[in-house]
Short mmCIF file of C-alpha atoms in Angstrom, two decimals:
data_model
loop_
_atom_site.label_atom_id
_atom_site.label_comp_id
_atom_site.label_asym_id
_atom_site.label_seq_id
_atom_site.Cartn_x
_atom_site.Cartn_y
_atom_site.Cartn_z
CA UNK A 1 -68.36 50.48 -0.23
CA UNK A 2 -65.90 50.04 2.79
CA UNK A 3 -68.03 51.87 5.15
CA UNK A 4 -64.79 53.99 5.77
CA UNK A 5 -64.93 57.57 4.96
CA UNK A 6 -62.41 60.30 4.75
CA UNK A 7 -62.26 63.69 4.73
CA UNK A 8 -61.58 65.99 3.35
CA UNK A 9 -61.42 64.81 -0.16
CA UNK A 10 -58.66 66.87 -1.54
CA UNK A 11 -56.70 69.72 0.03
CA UNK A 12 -54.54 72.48 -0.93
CA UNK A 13 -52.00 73.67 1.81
CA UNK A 14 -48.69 75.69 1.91
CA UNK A 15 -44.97 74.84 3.30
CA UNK A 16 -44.88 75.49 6.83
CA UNK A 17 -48.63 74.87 7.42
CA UNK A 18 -50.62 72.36 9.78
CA UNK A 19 -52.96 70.43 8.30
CA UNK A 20 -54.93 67.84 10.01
CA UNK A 21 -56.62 64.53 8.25
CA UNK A 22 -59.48 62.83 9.75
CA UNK A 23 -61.41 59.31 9.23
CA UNK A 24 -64.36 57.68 10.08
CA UNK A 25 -64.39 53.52 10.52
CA UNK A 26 -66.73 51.18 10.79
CA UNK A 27 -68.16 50.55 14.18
CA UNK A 28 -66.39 47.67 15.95
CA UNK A 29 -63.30 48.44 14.14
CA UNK A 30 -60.64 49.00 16.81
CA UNK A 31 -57.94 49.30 14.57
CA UNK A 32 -57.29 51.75 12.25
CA UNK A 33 -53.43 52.42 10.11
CA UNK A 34 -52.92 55.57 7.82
CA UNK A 35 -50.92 54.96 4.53
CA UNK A 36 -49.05 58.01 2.43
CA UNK A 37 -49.46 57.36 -1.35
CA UNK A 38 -47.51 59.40 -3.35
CA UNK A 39 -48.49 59.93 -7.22
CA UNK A 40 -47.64 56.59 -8.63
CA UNK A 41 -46.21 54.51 -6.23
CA UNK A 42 -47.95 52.37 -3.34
CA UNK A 43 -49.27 53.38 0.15
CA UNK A 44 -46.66 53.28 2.58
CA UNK A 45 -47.36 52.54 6.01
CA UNK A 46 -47.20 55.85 8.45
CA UNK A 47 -48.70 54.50 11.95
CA UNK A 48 -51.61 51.78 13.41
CA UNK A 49 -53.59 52.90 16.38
CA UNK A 50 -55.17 50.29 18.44
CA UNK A 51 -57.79 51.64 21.19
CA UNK A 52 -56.45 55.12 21.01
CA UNK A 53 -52.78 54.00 21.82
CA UNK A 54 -49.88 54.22 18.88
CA UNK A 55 -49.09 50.28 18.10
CA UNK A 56 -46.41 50.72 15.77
CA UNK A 57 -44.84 53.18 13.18
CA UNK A 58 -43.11 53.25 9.77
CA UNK A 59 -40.70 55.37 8.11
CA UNK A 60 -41.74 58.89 8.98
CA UNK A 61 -40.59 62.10 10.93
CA UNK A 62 -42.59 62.98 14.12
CA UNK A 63 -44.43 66.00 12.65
CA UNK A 64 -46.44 63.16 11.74
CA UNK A 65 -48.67 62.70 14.42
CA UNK A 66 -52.38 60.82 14.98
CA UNK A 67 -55.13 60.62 17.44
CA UNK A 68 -57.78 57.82 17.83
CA UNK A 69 -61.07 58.72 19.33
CA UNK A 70 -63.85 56.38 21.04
CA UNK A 71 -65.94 56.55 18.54
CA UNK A 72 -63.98 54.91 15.87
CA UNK A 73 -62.57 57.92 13.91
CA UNK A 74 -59.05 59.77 13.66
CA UNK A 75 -56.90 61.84 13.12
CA UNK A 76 -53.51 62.36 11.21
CA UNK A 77 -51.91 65.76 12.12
CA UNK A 78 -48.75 66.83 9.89
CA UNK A 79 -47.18 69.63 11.25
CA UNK A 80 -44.72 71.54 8.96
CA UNK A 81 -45.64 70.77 5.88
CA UNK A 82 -43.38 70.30 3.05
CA UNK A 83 -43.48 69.92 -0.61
CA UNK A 84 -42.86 66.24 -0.75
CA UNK A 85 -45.90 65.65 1.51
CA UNK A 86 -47.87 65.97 -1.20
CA UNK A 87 -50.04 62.70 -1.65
CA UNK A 88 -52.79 60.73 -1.08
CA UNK A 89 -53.41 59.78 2.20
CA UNK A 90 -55.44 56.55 3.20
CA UNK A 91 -56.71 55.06 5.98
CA UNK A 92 -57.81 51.58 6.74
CA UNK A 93 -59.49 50.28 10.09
CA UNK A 94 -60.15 46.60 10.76
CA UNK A 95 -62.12 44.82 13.40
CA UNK A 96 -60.61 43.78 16.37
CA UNK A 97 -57.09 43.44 17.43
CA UNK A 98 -54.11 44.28 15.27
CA UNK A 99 -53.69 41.17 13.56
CA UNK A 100 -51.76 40.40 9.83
CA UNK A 101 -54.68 37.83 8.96
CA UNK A 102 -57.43 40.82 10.00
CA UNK A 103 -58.39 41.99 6.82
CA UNK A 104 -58.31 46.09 6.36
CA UNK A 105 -60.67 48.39 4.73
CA UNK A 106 -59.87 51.57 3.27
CA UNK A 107 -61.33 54.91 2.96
CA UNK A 108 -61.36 56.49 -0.60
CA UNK A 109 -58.18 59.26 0.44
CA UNK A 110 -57.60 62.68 0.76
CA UNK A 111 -55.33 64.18 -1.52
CA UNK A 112 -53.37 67.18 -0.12
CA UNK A 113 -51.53 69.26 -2.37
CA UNK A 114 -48.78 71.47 -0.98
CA UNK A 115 -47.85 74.71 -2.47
CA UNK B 1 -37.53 44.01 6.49
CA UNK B 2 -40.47 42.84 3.89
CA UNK B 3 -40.23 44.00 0.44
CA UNK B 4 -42.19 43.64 -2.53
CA UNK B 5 -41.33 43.96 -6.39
CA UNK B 6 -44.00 44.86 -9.45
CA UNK B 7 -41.70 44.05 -12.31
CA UNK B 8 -44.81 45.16 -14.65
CA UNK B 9 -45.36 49.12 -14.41
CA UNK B 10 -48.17 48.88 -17.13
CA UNK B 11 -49.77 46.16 -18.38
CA UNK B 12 -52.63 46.21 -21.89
CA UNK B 13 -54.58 43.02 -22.13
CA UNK B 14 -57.59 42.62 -24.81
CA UNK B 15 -61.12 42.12 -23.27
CA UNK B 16 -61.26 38.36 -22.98
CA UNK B 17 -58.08 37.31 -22.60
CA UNK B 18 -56.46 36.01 -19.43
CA UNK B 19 -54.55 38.12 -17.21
CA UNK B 20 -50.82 37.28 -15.14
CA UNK B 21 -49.68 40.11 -12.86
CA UNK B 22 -46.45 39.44 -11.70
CA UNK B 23 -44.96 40.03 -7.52
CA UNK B 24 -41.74 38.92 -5.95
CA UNK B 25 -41.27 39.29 -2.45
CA UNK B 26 -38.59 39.29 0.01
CA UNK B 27 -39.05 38.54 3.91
CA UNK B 28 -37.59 35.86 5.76
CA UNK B 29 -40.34 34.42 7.63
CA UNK B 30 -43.50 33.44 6.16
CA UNK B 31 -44.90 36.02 4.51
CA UNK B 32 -48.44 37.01 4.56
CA UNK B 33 -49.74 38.11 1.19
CA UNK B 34 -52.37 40.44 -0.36
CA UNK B 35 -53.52 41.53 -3.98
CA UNK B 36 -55.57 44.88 -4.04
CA UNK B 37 -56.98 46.71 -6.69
CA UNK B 38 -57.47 50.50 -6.69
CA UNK B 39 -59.62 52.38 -9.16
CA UNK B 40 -59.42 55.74 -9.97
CA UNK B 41 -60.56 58.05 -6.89
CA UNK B 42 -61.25 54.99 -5.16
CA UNK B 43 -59.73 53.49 -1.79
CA UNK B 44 -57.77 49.93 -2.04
CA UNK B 45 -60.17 46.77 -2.28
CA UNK B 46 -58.70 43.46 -1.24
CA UNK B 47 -59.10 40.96 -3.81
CA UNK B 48 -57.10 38.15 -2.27
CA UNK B 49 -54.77 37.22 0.69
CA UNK B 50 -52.45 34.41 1.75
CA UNK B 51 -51.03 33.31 5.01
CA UNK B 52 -50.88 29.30 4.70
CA UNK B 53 -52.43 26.09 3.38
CA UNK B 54 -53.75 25.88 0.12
CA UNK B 55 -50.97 27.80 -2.37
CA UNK B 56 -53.40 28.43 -5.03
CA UNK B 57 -55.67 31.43 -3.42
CA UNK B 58 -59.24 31.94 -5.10
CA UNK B 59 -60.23 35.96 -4.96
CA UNK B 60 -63.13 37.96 -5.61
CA UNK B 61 -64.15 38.95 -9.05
CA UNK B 62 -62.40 36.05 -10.57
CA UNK B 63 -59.13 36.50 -9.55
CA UNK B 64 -56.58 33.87 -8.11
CA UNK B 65 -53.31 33.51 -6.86
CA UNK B 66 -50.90 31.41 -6.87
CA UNK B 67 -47.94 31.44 -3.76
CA UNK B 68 -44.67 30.02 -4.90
CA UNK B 69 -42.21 29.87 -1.87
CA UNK B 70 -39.14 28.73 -3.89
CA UNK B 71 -39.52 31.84 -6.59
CA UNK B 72 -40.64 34.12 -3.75
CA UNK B 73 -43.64 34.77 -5.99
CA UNK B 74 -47.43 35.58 -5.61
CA UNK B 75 -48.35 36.03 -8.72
CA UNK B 76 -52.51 37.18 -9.86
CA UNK B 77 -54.09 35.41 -12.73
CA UNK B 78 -57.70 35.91 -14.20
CA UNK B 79 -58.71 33.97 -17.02
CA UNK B 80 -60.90 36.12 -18.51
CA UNK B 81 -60.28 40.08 -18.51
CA UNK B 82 -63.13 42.39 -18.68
CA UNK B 83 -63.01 46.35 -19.09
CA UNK B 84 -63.96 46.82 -15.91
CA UNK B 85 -60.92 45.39 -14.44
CA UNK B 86 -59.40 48.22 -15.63
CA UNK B 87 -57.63 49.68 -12.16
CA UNK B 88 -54.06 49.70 -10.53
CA UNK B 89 -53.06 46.30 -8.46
CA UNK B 90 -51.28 46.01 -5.78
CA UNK B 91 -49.37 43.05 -3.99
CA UNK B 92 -48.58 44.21 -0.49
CA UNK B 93 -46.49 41.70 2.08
CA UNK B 94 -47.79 41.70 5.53
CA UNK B 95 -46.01 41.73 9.34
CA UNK B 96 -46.50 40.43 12.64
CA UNK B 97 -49.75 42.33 13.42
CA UNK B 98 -50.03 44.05 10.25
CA UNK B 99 -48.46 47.49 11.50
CA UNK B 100 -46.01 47.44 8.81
CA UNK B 101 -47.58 46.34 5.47
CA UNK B 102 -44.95 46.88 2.60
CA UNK B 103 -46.98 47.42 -0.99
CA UNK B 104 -45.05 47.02 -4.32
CA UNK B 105 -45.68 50.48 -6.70
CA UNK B 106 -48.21 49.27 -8.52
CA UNK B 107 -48.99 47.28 -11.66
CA UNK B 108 -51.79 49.53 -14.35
CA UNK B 109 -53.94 47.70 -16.17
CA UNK B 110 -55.52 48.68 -19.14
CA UNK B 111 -58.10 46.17 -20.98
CA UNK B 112 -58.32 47.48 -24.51
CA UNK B 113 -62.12 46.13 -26.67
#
């Protein structure tokens, strides 16, 4: 029990659509990173909020987007869906400043299916 | 950038017996290294991490590992399996400030009685 929680669990969506992610941290943790696993490889890292500002971004296209509110949840937006967005989809807060020693904890996922 | 490399897609180990999961990395600075463990409809738990002193790392559960600059290794050992190990692992190299954590694809692990 990571005291993170996700939802929705799983979600069906089709190309072209909006869909929009959210997750709820710990209190205290002002961090929080969103990770796309897709079916049977590792998370990969999509973007790290830090006190509601973007602090850094992997691999992906813009439709990607996230929001960080106050009170230690957010949001990852995907705009355009496609078929190959279909995945798991973590996220993992952590206490404090962004830091590579900080230790993250992750929610349990949503899954999104695209049709 | 950082990289990491699962050689072992699937791994079956008896109950009892001791367990070696193998990672390579690649990253030219010092790396900063994890071990997770993800079970099925479950998040990622950290087991273990790494970022300097001691090379041999002591985990939760019973797990260790063991840093090895010159074989750009970080391997996970247990000496003693049990069923509910049973999961996927993952070794995962770490950045300045974490922002851009790299995670191998994954080693399964299935403990047979």
């Amino acid at each position: 029990e990571t005291g993170v929680t996700q939802s929705p669990t799983h979600l069906i969506k089709t190309r072209g659509q909006q869909v929009t992610l959210r997750c709820s941290s710990q209190s205290g943790h002002n961090t929080v990173s969103w990770y796309q696993q897709a079916l049977g490889q590792g998370p990969q890292f999509i973007f790290q909020y830090y006190r509601e500002e973007e602090n850094g971004r992997g691999n992906f296209p813009p439709r990607f987007s996230g929001l960080q509110f106050p009170n230690y949840s957010s949001e990852l937006n995907v705009n355009a869906l496609e078929l190959d967005d279909s995945a798991l989809y973590l996220c993992a807060s952590s206490l404090g400043r962004p830091s590579s020693t900080d230790t993250q904890y992750f929610g349990p996922g949503t899954r999104l299916t695209v049709l | 950038a950082q990289s990491v490399t699962q050689p072992d897609i699937h791994i079956t180990v008896s109950e009892g017996a001791s367990l070696e999961l193998r990672c390579n990395y690649s990253y030219g600075a010092t790396p900063y290294l994890f071990w997770y463990v993800q079970s099925p409809g479950q998040g990622l738990q950290l087991l273990l991490k790494y970022f300097s002193g001691d090379t041999l790392v002591q985990g939760i559960k019973g797990f260790e590992a063991e840093f090895k600059r010159s074989q750009s290794s970080f391997n996970l050992r247990k000496p003693s399996v049990h069923w509910s190990d049973a999961a996927e692992y993952f070794c995962a190299v770490g950045a300045r400030n974490n922002n851009d954590m790299r995670f191998g694809a994954g080693t399964r692990l299935t403990v047979k009685p």
